[in-house]
Amino acid sequence: MAETTEPFEDPWPADSAATPSAFIVDVAGYEGPLDVLLSLARQQKVDLAKISILELADQYLLFVAEARHIRLDLAADYLVMAAWLTYLKSRLLLPEAEQEDPSPELMAEALQFHLRRLEAIRDGARRLMQRPQLGQDLFRCGNAEGLPFEIDIQWTATLYELLGAYAAHTRRTESRGYRPPPMELFSMEDALVRLRRIMGTLPDWGDMFALLPEEIKGGIIYRSAVSSTLAASLELTRQGFVELRQAGPFAPIEIRTKAKGEGA
Amino acid sequence: MTAPSEELRIVEAFLFASPQPVSEEEIAGRLPEGTDIKALLVELAEHYQGRGVEPVKTAERWSFRTAADMAPKLKIRLKQSRRMSRAALETLAIIAYHQPVTRAEIEEIRGVSLSKGTLDLLLEIGWIRPSGRRKVPGKPLQWRTSDGFLEHFGLDRVDDLPGKEEMKAAGLLDRRPDLPPIGLLKDHLGADAAADGEEGDDEGAEGLDEEA
Amino acid sequence: MTAPSEELRIVEAFLFASPQPVSEEEIAGRLPEGTDIKALLVELAEHYQGRGVEPVKTAERWSFRTAADMAPKLKIRLKQSRRMSRAALETLAIIAYHQPVTRAEIEEIRGVSLSKGTLDLLLEIGWIRPSGRRKVPGKPLQWRTSDGFLEHFGLDRVDDLPGKEEMKAAGLLDRRPDLPPIGLLKDHLGADAAADGEEGDDEGAEGLDEEA
């Protein structure tokens, strides 16, 4: 079945080029001299290890000679191989007199090895391509949904960052400038503002301390209010806004707005 | 188990390999005419009953999906670390240094109002814990740092927080007595307090920095 | 048929849902420690025997694939497969069987110089990858096949290549010097050899036929 579904072109022209004449016309169809040699060797239809190197050399030299009639620019590789085979052939034909190395037998064996190796690779490539291939014969899951994922957030902070934040906060608080603790006591200024506001509405004498704010009766704040109000009243008297009187020691101090026109 | 029929195998492979869910018409197009597609799909569903994957029909089209209960087992957990915002860090530092401390006190110390998420976040991370209620009107919850906090920051005890003693000595960490409300005084301070409050809102909004 | 174990269901769902083939380590990470992964995979393969899809191991990783004999039924033929030149195919086979192998060795085995586009093409398809440099003068780059190659041809390991054992046994994968005198003669003819290389380039350019 793999044959019928094989989408690759059949890349080996060897079988179709089985006649010698086809070789000559179609030099470009070969991938180098080794390719030609392999094709020629296959024509001997014997095990590549037992191939007749002499016959092979003759066939190749004939091929090159014929090919040169058609293509004078025949590639160097072909000519190198032709030269080498001529040399090998001459060595093989000579009686084994001198022991030059490499011996012609060894050279012939090397050529056989190369041919066998190339054929093995071609066979491997063919078998590889006959395997069912992904996306062509086999399919992976077309719509794999993927793996759901969940993100674990890990909050990180170093001790240095923690202290840094606190220090920054401290610095920020300080940089707001010096802020005295808010005055808890009733200040002279508070008393002045308050007395000025109240006095306009009081036509007659009244107990000065009865005018203090209701909500601060008792405690240190009340006492501060008493003293600051007294001081404020003295100041207002000096300015001529109010009059003060006291019937006797420890008697209530009375206050009233100074009548208009009476002068200071 | 009987060997599956050729038709069933085709349906199975087709559902599996198709890039999109396939309609019953499309399935029929792959099979000899007259094949009972519905029966095949029922057979397929039966076969996959109780397995890790199963054929499902959505919007009139079929596909294989992992069984619903497999989702937690397949989940990939990605860890992502995030840095804390300045507001959260500062809040945490204040709790660490001033504990036990109420929300109102944190706001007072920071001088800005606390965004809602900040304490929640710290609680979720496990760095703070509630610790009883303050015995004042409204009984506000008090906060302390947790053992998780000590562990994360490599501390044995809260007292090991460096600098605390020095800061205390400088009076920087002293809590001032609360002021009794005096109308006039409040009026004087009113404007500044309001301005501070606004700043706090802005900062609260960025309670959670989104940093990669 | 007995109900599949929870572990088997997880393996099944995991292989199915993962966009990439998964290693046995990755599978183990999803299961309780000490689970016999190999036994589970054998069990899974048994279950899918004769069905339309089956678990396969390629490049040491597992995934589901449609059964090979389903091919004709599934063929959609949306895109025509690339046609590779003989040079590209042989080069791929040489890299596959002889890896790691240098460019010079590929040329020696084929007995012809390699056009530039051939390796590029195989690299582009994602079937080969460079793999270190040979420790000989010139430090030539060596080539190997990639996991993508194994996956495409459904091979678990390079050793599973068809006929590899026989080739090895016959000594055909041994490294041998080039035909000695030929090397010498080639050096003499350096200039001509370069011209030949150019011709090779032309051929390489048509290595990939784009057929609609």
XYZ file of C-alpha atoms in Angstrom:
688
model
C 0.000 0.000 0.000
C 2.894 2.256 0.785
C 3.863 2.019 -2.875
C 0.597 3.441 -4.047
C 0.531 6.233 -1.521
C 4.186 7.112 -2.006
C 4.120 10.828 -2.753
C 7.804 11.111 -3.435
C 9.007 10.764 -6.956
C 10.807 7.537 -7.602
C 14.232 9.020 -7.397
C 16.289 6.211 -8.853
C 16.422 6.126 -12.618
C 18.681 3.060 -12.654
C 16.032 0.614 -13.748
C 14.694 2.780 -16.500
C 18.228 3.366 -17.712
C 18.986 -0.287 -18.150
C 20.416 -0.047 -21.643
C 23.917 1.293 -22.239
C 22.723 3.713 -24.863
C 20.470 5.331 -22.324
C 23.530 6.064 -20.170
C 25.251 7.952 -22.850
C 22.369 10.172 -23.717
C 21.531 10.848 -20.100
C 24.746 11.790 -18.317
C 22.950 14.455 -16.325
C 20.624 11.812 -14.898
C 23.474 10.475 -12.789
C 24.646 11.808 -9.522
C 28.319 11.428 -10.119
C 30.650 8.615 -11.190
C 29.863 6.399 -8.207
C 26.226 6.501 -9.232
C 27.144 5.395 -12.744
C 29.362 2.647 -11.396
C 26.595 1.392 -9.147
C 24.198 1.270 -12.063
C 26.753 -0.617 -14.142
C 27.540 -2.994 -11.314
C 23.873 -3.846 -10.897
C 23.818 -4.947 -14.505
C 26.230 -7.705 -13.578
C 23.437 -8.982 -11.368
C 25.761 -10.502 -8.800
C 26.598 -9.705 -5.238
C 28.424 -6.413 -5.187
C 31.161 -8.043 -3.123
C 31.860 -10.485 -5.940
C 31.583 -8.073 -8.767
C 34.169 -8.133 -11.479
C 36.055 -4.917 -11.056
C 37.800 -5.395 -14.403
C 34.514 -5.649 -16.240
C 33.165 -2.708 -14.299
C 36.188 -0.587 -15.176
C 35.799 -1.433 -18.857
C 32.130 -0.532 -18.821
C 32.791 2.760 -17.070
C 35.594 3.744 -19.424
C 33.348 2.956 -22.340
C 30.595 5.028 -20.804
C 32.874 8.012 -20.285
C 34.325 7.725 -23.767
C 30.845 7.655 -25.317
C 29.608 10.429 -23.060
C 32.464 12.681 -24.068
C 31.273 12.552 -27.679
C 28.118 14.255 -26.539
C 29.329 16.356 -23.665
C 32.845 17.617 -23.929
C 32.447 19.404 -20.652
C 31.969 16.109 -18.838
C 32.549 16.821 -15.174
C 35.984 16.374 -13.666
C 34.726 13.774 -11.225
C 33.894 11.436 -14.081
C 37.336 11.865 -15.595
C 39.092 11.405 -12.281
C 37.229 8.185 -11.764
C 38.088 7.103 -15.299
C 41.760 7.801 -14.679
C 41.679 5.954 -11.387
C 39.912 2.945 -12.886
C 42.437 2.822 -15.734
C 45.171 2.802 -13.164
C 43.432 0.140 -11.092
C 42.825 -1.983 -14.184
C 46.466 -1.844 -15.203
C 47.527 -2.821 -11.692
C 45.096 -5.713 -11.609
C 46.342 -7.015 -14.963
C 50.001 -6.815 -14.056
C 51.529 -9.813 -12.373
C 51.927 -9.129 -8.678
C 55.638 -8.518 -8.883
C 56.421 -5.498 -6.803
C 54.663 -5.104 -3.461
C 53.563 -1.536 -3.785
C 50.912 -0.371 -1.459
C 48.086 -0.119 -1.600
C 47.715 -3.407 -3.356
C 45.293 -3.450 -6.303
C 43.167 -6.007 -4.463
C 42.781 -3.604 -1.577
C 41.849 -0.813 -3.946
C 39.269 -3.002 -5.626
C 37.873 -3.947 -2.267
C 37.621 -0.260 -1.353
C 35.627 0.414 -4.486
C 33.340 -2.477 -3.691
C 32.839 -1.135 -0.224
C 31.888 2.276 -1.565
C 29.401 0.769 -3.973
C 27.869 -1.449 -1.337
C 27.643 1.413 1.091
C 25.931 3.670 -1.419
C 23.500 0.930 -2.305
C 22.768 0.298 1.376
C 22.020 3.972 1.913
C 19.689 4.020 -1.072
C 17.937 0.999 0.271
C 17.671 2.711 3.660
C 16.236 5.844 2.098
C 13.698 3.785 0.174
C 12.604 1.904 3.256
C 12.441 5.093 5.262
C 10.117 6.624 2.733
C 7.953 3.527 2.798
C 7.222 4.069 6.462
C 3.916 5.659 7.296
C 4.603 9.325 7.705
C 3.073 11.828 10.027
C 0.567 14.183 8.490
C 0.333 11.932 5.458
C -0.414 8.432 6.666
C -0.615 8.971 10.396
C -2.280 11.861 12.083
C -1.790 13.335 15.447
C -4.728 14.575 17.430
C -6.192 17.266 15.210
C -7.635 19.339 17.964
C -5.737 18.567 21.103
C -7.336 20.724 23.701
C -4.109 21.493 25.468
C -3.496 21.265 29.152
C -5.380 23.543 31.456
C -3.138 25.652 33.586
C -3.446 27.413 36.846
C -1.256 30.202 38.031
C -0.024 30.074 41.576
C 0.795 33.566 42.607
C 3.509 33.776 45.147
C 3.800 37.116 46.798
C 7.313 37.979 47.586
C 8.757 40.642 49.791
C 12.080 40.708 51.507
C 12.715 41.927 55.000
C 14.674 44.747 53.434
C 11.643 45.806 51.421
C 9.467 45.602 54.505
C 11.763 47.810 56.541
C 12.272 50.059 53.575
C 8.539 50.628 53.359
C 8.376 51.438 57.031
C 11.320 53.779 56.836
C 9.815 55.493 53.816
C 6.594 55.911 55.713
C 8.480 57.321 58.684
C 10.398 59.714 56.512
C 7.225 60.846 54.789
C 5.557 61.504 58.112
C 8.539 63.548 59.257
C 8.791 65.528 56.066
C 5.353 66.942 56.628
C 7.211 69.417 58.847
C 7.065 69.957 62.596
C 3.586 69.697 63.881
C 3.202 70.498 67.590
C 0.770 68.265 69.315
C -2.619 69.882 69.058
C -3.348 72.192 71.991
C -5.640 70.510 74.419
C -6.062 73.575 76.559
C -8.299 76.532 75.993
C -5.922 79.162 74.669
C -5.998 82.899 75.139
C -6.730 83.257 71.447
C -9.652 80.907 71.680
C -10.998 82.922 74.633
C -10.595 86.226 72.779
C -12.458 84.980 69.729
C -15.182 83.552 71.876
C -15.606 86.595 74.164
C -15.723 88.985 71.209
C -18.473 86.918 69.623
C -20.549 86.620 72.820
C -20.155 90.148 74.174
C -21.998 91.826 71.327
C -25.099 89.904 72.344
C -25.001 90.672 76.096
C -26.662 93.930 76.996
C -26.147 93.800 80.810
C -23.777 92.564 83.468
C -23.295 88.821 83.580
C -21.156 86.264 85.399
C -18.117 85.909 83.195
C -17.568 82.223 83.994
C -21.133 81.354 83.190
C -20.195 82.203 79.619
C -17.703 79.314 79.364
C -18.603 76.439 77.025
C -21.003 74.006 78.696
C -19.193 70.853 77.449
C -15.879 71.465 79.201
C -17.099 71.747 82.793
C -14.493 70.426 85.214
C -10.933 69.223 84.726
C -7.822 70.881 83.516
C -9.412 72.098 80.353
C -12.094 74.010 82.351
C -9.460 75.583 84.481
C -7.456 76.608 81.458
C -10.633 78.111 80.037
C -11.192 80.108 83.257
C -7.728 81.581 83.228
C -7.597 82.303 79.521
C -11.042 83.889 79.591
C -10.003 86.099 82.522
C -6.861 87.159 80.667
C -8.891 87.754 77.512
C -11.405 89.878 79.418
C -8.615 92.047 80.810
C -7.248 92.528 77.299
C -10.675 93.464 75.956
C -11.150 95.896 78.845
C -7.834 97.486 77.976
C -8.988 97.857 74.419
C -12.201 99.435 75.724
C -14.635 96.839 74.429
C -15.868 95.549 77.806
C -16.147 96.535 81.452
C -15.467 94.309 84.468
C -16.534 94.501 88.053
C -16.270 92.411 91.210
C -18.219 92.994 94.398
C -15.465 91.699 96.688
C -12.746 89.075 97.002
C -13.852 85.699 95.543
C -17.132 87.271 94.438
C -18.209 86.455 90.892
C -16.530 88.571 88.259
C -19.139 90.272 86.127
C -18.682 91.494 82.610
C -20.632 93.657 80.152
C -20.145 95.310 76.825
C -19.002 98.872 77.181
C -21.785 101.260 76.276
C -21.238 103.222 73.071
C -20.143 106.790 73.494
C -19.048 106.415 77.099
C -15.446 106.508 75.974
C -12.438 104.748 77.367
C -14.269 -7.088 24.163
C -15.144 -7.686 20.562
C -12.898 -6.231 17.896
C -14.240 -2.905 16.719
C -15.754 -2.826 13.268
C -13.917 -1.121 10.427
C -16.582 1.597 10.388
C -16.128 2.300 14.062
C -12.381 2.564 13.641
C -12.815 5.074 10.852
C -15.157 7.214 12.947
C -12.715 7.042 15.830
C -9.687 7.997 13.740
C -11.594 10.685 11.898
C -12.883 12.378 15.061
C -9.411 12.172 16.492
C -7.489 13.566 13.527
C -9.877 16.274 12.437
C -8.745 19.780 13.311
C -12.335 20.805 14.045
C -15.320 19.008 15.490
C -17.090 17.160 12.702
C -20.749 16.908 11.797
C -22.535 13.622 11.293
C -22.749 14.409 7.570
C -18.988 14.721 7.387
C -18.604 11.400 9.160
C -21.077 9.819 6.760
C -18.942 11.088 3.857
C -16.109 8.845 5.039
C -18.212 5.714 5.289
C -20.075 3.405 2.894
C -23.463 4.760 1.981
C -26.275 3.697 4.254
C -24.092 3.266 7.331
C -25.985 3.995 10.533
C -23.875 6.868 11.834
C -25.929 7.426 14.965
C -25.609 3.829 16.015
C -21.856 3.976 15.431
C -21.549 7.089 17.573
C -23.550 5.446 20.350
C -21.243 2.443 20.149
C -18.215 4.710 20.246
C -19.555 6.585 23.273
C -20.204 3.274 25.030
C -16.694 2.176 24.369
C -15.260 5.299 25.896
C -17.533 5.230 28.916
C -15.515 5.784 32.048
C -12.284 6.413 30.203
C -9.975 9.392 30.241
C -11.269 10.734 26.947
C -14.698 10.532 25.391
C -16.528 11.605 22.259
C -18.709 14.625 22.914
C -21.241 16.445 20.811
C -21.195 20.205 20.866
C -23.195 22.391 18.531
C -24.180 19.306 16.491
C -20.553 18.361 15.950
C -18.467 15.594 17.386
C -14.992 15.571 18.802
C -12.957 13.802 21.439
C -12.511 15.595 24.716
C -10.858 14.650 27.953
C -13.350 13.524 30.576
C -14.533 16.409 32.707
C -13.186 14.985 35.957
C -9.693 14.754 34.468
C -9.228 18.519 34.368
C -7.735 18.864 37.860
C -5.312 16.010 37.177
C -4.095 17.556 33.962
C -3.696 21.028 35.274
C -0.290 22.534 34.926
C 0.601 24.674 37.863
C 2.562 27.705 36.884
C 4.284 29.558 39.631
C 4.432 33.271 39.354
C 5.926 35.509 41.953
C 4.673 38.995 42.383
C 6.043 41.869 44.304
C 3.882 43.631 46.823
C 2.772 47.196 46.443
C 4.255 49.878 48.640
C 0.884 50.426 50.313
C 0.605 46.755 51.253
C 4.188 46.608 52.503
C 3.741 49.716 54.583
C 0.541 48.403 56.079
C 2.268 45.151 56.891
C 5.174 47.022 58.487
C 2.808 49.082 60.602
C 0.992 45.992 61.805
C 4.352 44.370 62.570
C 5.653 47.303 64.561
C 2.465 48.428 66.260
C 0.614 45.180 66.834
C -2.011 44.674 67.996
C -3.449 47.420 65.901
C -6.893 48.266 64.539
C -7.714 49.312 61.035
C -8.443 52.847 62.235
C -5.066 53.012 63.900
C -3.302 51.855 60.758
C -5.033 54.592 58.858
C -4.116 57.096 61.506
C -0.467 56.076 61.448
C -0.217 56.004 57.690
C -2.173 59.218 57.428
C -4.167 57.797 54.547
C -7.222 55.612 54.422
C -6.658 51.925 53.827
C -7.956 50.395 50.639
C -10.270 47.498 51.192
C -8.120 44.919 49.482
C -4.939 45.530 51.439
C -5.828 43.738 54.660
C -7.623 41.024 52.670
C -4.489 40.438 50.618
C -2.233 40.245 53.657
C -4.701 37.896 55.302
C -4.860 35.728 52.177
C -1.102 35.487 51.912
C -1.176 34.457 55.534
C 1.048 37.148 56.948
C -1.475 38.712 59.343
C -4.179 37.354 61.588
C -7.026 38.886 63.534
C -6.316 39.005 67.251
C -9.289 39.858 69.438
C -11.200 43.076 69.603
C -10.148 46.372 71.121
C -12.198 47.189 74.242
C -13.406 50.566 72.994
C -16.751 51.617 71.537
C -17.398 49.764 68.276
C -15.093 46.915 69.381
C -12.830 47.106 66.337
C -10.875 44.027 65.320
C -7.185 44.073 66.124
C -4.510 42.699 63.799
C -1.249 40.951 64.456
C 1.378 39.378 62.251
C 1.221 35.592 61.936
C 3.766 32.815 62.216
C 3.754 32.764 58.443
C 5.023 36.316 58.512
C 7.897 35.425 60.818
C 8.716 32.445 58.639
C 8.685 34.377 55.400
C 10.883 37.152 56.707
C 13.141 34.800 58.601
C 12.400 36.142 62.052
C 12.124 34.274 65.331
C 10.024 36.806 67.119
C 8.415 40.111 66.255
C 10.829 41.763 68.661
C 13.634 40.721 66.341
C 12.480 43.241 63.794
C 15.595 45.354 63.443
C 15.412 48.961 64.371
C 12.346 48.739 66.497
C 14.132 49.671 69.711
C 15.930 52.573 68.113
C 12.767 53.872 66.564
C 10.992 53.544 69.861
C 13.734 55.496 71.623
C 13.402 58.269 69.093
C 9.733 58.406 69.970
C 8.786 57.753 66.390
C 6.616 54.813 67.212
C 4.859 56.288 70.267
C 1.168 56.395 69.966
C -0.245 59.748 71.068
C -3.297 59.841 73.307
C -6.481 60.378 71.392
C -7.715 63.978 71.467
C -11.005 64.837 73.069
C -13.106 66.538 70.483
C -13.148 70.265 70.982
C -15.178 72.019 68.391
C -12.898 74.935 67.839
C -9.747 72.904 67.605
C -11.288 70.583 65.115
C -12.225 73.484 62.924
C -8.631 74.604 62.861
C -7.398 71.241 61.759
C -10.264 70.443 59.439
C -8.723 71.476 56.143
C -5.489 69.520 56.572
C -7.218 66.357 57.655
C -9.435 66.391 54.583
C -6.448 66.775 52.275
C -4.751 63.794 53.869
C -7.833 61.728 53.443
C -7.917 62.345 49.725
C -4.385 61.238 49.251
C -5.325 58.068 51.003
C -8.011 57.238 48.490
C -5.611 57.545 45.609
C -3.143 55.263 47.198
C -5.794 52.791 48.170
C -6.737 52.333 44.554
C -3.312 51.030 43.698
C -3.343 48.620 46.587
C -2.289 45.811 44.322
C 0.518 46.582 41.968
C 0.418 44.558 38.824
C 3.994 43.740 38.267
C 5.159 40.930 36.112
C -13.932 -5.258 30.059
C -12.871 -4.068 33.447
C -13.165 -0.388 34.264
C -9.877 1.400 33.648
C -7.930 2.466 36.704
C -7.754 6.110 37.629
C -4.066 6.122 36.708
C -4.764 4.736 33.259
C -7.437 7.351 32.696
C -4.990 10.086 33.617
C -2.331 8.768 31.223
C -4.945 8.502 28.495
C -6.265 12.030 29.034
C -2.784 13.471 29.365
C -1.479 11.949 26.124
C -4.624 13.037 24.428
C -4.728 16.622 25.631
C -1.056 17.438 25.340
C -0.208 19.268 22.127
C 3.254 17.659 22.108
C 4.327 14.063 22.676
C 5.121 13.563 26.347
C 8.018 11.793 28.020
C 7.574 9.082 30.599
C 8.956 11.479 33.205
C 6.231 13.966 32.388
C 3.617 11.251 32.734
C 5.105 10.180 36.055
C 4.795 13.756 37.265
C 1.022 13.489 36.939
C 0.693 10.285 38.920
C 1.250 9.191 42.490
C 4.870 8.463 43.222
C 5.930 4.913 42.567
C 3.343 4.275 39.862
C 4.588 1.786 37.269
C 4.429 3.982 34.191
C 5.714 1.374 31.772
C 3.086 -1.125 32.862
C 0.382 1.513 32.450
C 1.581 2.307 28.943
C 1.582 -1.360 28.030
C -1.947 -1.617 29.373
C -2.959 1.448 27.382
C -1.433 0.053 24.190
C -3.253 -3.225 24.751
C -6.504 -1.418 25.160
C -6.066 0.432 21.889
C -4.961 -2.632 19.968
C -6.923 -2.857 16.749
C -8.627 0.474 17.203
C -8.621 3.557 15.000
C -6.115 5.394 17.152
C -3.233 4.096 19.230
C -0.509 5.296 21.549
C 2.904 5.396 19.900
C 6.386 6.200 21.121
C 8.488 8.445 18.956
C 11.747 10.082 19.952
C 11.248 8.634 23.458
C 7.929 10.407 23.836
C 4.373 9.191 23.774
C 1.374 10.430 21.867
C -1.753 9.147 20.198
C -1.724 8.632 16.442
C -4.247 7.295 14.021
C -3.592 3.668 13.115
C -1.409 3.288 10.021
C -4.018 1.349 8.057
C -6.492 4.184 8.481
C -4.411 6.355 6.146
C -6.413 5.843 2.956
C -9.676 6.511 4.756
C -8.468 9.702 6.340
C -6.547 11.152 3.491
C -7.788 14.642 3.008
C -4.935 15.662 0.734
C -5.300 19.288 1.570
C -1.665 19.922 0.997
C 0.521 18.041 -1.373
C 3.545 16.584 0.278
C 6.854 17.964 -0.771
C 8.777 16.052 -3.312
C 12.335 15.624 -2.380
C 15.153 15.298 -4.832
C 17.176 12.139 -4.852
C 20.117 14.130 -3.507
C 18.079 15.384 -0.529
C 16.667 11.957 0.205
C 20.042 10.248 0.066
C 21.590 12.961 2.170
C 18.854 12.491 4.759
C 19.443 8.743 4.768
C 23.200 9.184 5.125
C 22.710 11.545 8.068
C 20.166 9.186 9.614
C 22.236 6.009 9.325
C 25.723 7.421 9.781
C 25.149 10.162 12.311
C 26.957 12.181 13.421
C 28.339 12.871 9.977
C 30.130 15.774 8.335
C 29.407 17.332 4.998
C 32.621 15.880 3.594
C 31.563 12.394 4.656
C 28.188 12.798 2.987
C 29.975 13.808 -0.202
C 32.341 10.876 0.073
C 29.553 8.355 0.498
C 27.596 9.720 -2.428
C 30.759 10.210 -4.489
C 29.587 13.630 -5.567
C 29.751 17.074 -4.050
C 26.768 18.252 -2.079
C 24.885 21.254 -3.308
C 24.363 23.954 -0.784
C 20.584 23.867 -0.796
C 20.328 20.239 0.262
C 21.285 20.602 3.897
C 19.348 23.869 4.071
C 16.238 22.109 2.873
C 16.530 19.320 5.441
C 17.222 21.856 8.130
C 14.192 23.871 7.091
C 11.904 20.861 7.243
C 13.283 20.311 10.710
C 14.619 16.829 10.154
C 18.293 17.476 10.825
C 20.261 19.500 13.301
C 23.895 20.438 13.691
C 25.570 18.488 16.460
C 28.986 19.635 17.506
C 32.187 19.741 15.530
C 34.410 16.851 14.533
C 37.750 16.977 16.295
C 39.831 16.967 13.121
C 41.626 19.793 11.317
C 39.127 22.383 10.166
C 36.652 21.347 12.882
C 33.847 20.551 10.456
C 30.261 20.684 11.707
C 28.561 17.343 12.265
C 24.935 16.622 11.492
C 22.328 14.474 13.189
C 18.649 13.840 12.704
C 16.247 15.692 14.990
C 13.366 14.542 17.174
C 11.114 15.944 14.466
C 12.583 13.396 12.062
C 11.889 10.505 14.449
C 8.391 11.791 15.039
C 7.664 12.191 11.364
C 8.754 8.675 10.521
C 7.284 7.162 13.658
C 10.588 6.009 15.114
C 11.360 5.762 18.773
C 15.122 5.876 18.422
C 17.675 6.176 15.636
C 18.555 2.530 16.205
C 15.062 1.622 15.039
C 15.826 2.815 11.506
C 14.885 0.091 9.014
C 17.859 -2.101 8.141
C 20.219 -0.303 10.485
C 21.251 -3.500 12.260
C 22.100 -5.278 9.023
C 24.101 -2.311 7.767
C 26.015 -2.220 11.010
C 26.652 -5.951 10.914
C 27.951 -5.703 7.348
C 30.390 -3.007 8.446
C 28.800 -0.520 6.092
C 28.461 2.098 8.795
C 32.177 1.997 9.608
C 34.209 5.024 8.869
C 36.698 4.309 6.105
C 39.071 6.479 4.174
C 37.994 7.610 0.754
C 39.360 5.634 -2.221
C 42.972 6.668 -1.635
C 44.240 7.612 -5.056
C 41.036 9.412 -5.897
C 41.584 11.807 -3.071
C 45.028 12.559 -4.424
C 43.838 13.038 -7.966
C 41.074 15.314 -6.751
C 43.594 17.624 -5.153
C 45.342 17.979 -8.478
C 42.123 18.926 -10.112
C 40.964 21.412 -7.487
C 39.755 24.057 -9.931
C 37.638 21.673 -11.937
C 36.139 20.206 -8.841
C 34.901 23.655 -7.856
C 33.207 24.054 -11.211
C 31.492 20.774 -10.620
C 30.249 22.078 -7.308
C 28.429 24.851 -9.083
C 26.577 22.435 -11.223
C 25.520 20.771 -8.039
C 23.974 23.976 -6.785
C 21.673 24.164 -9.747
C 20.424 20.755 -9.004
C 19.893 21.522 -5.362
C 17.680 24.476 -6.152
C 15.064 22.190 -7.549
C 15.278 20.030 -4.467
C 11.857 21.086 -3.315
C 9.155 20.987 -5.909
C 6.257 23.084 -4.896
C 3.254 21.377 -6.288
C -0.139 22.816 -5.560
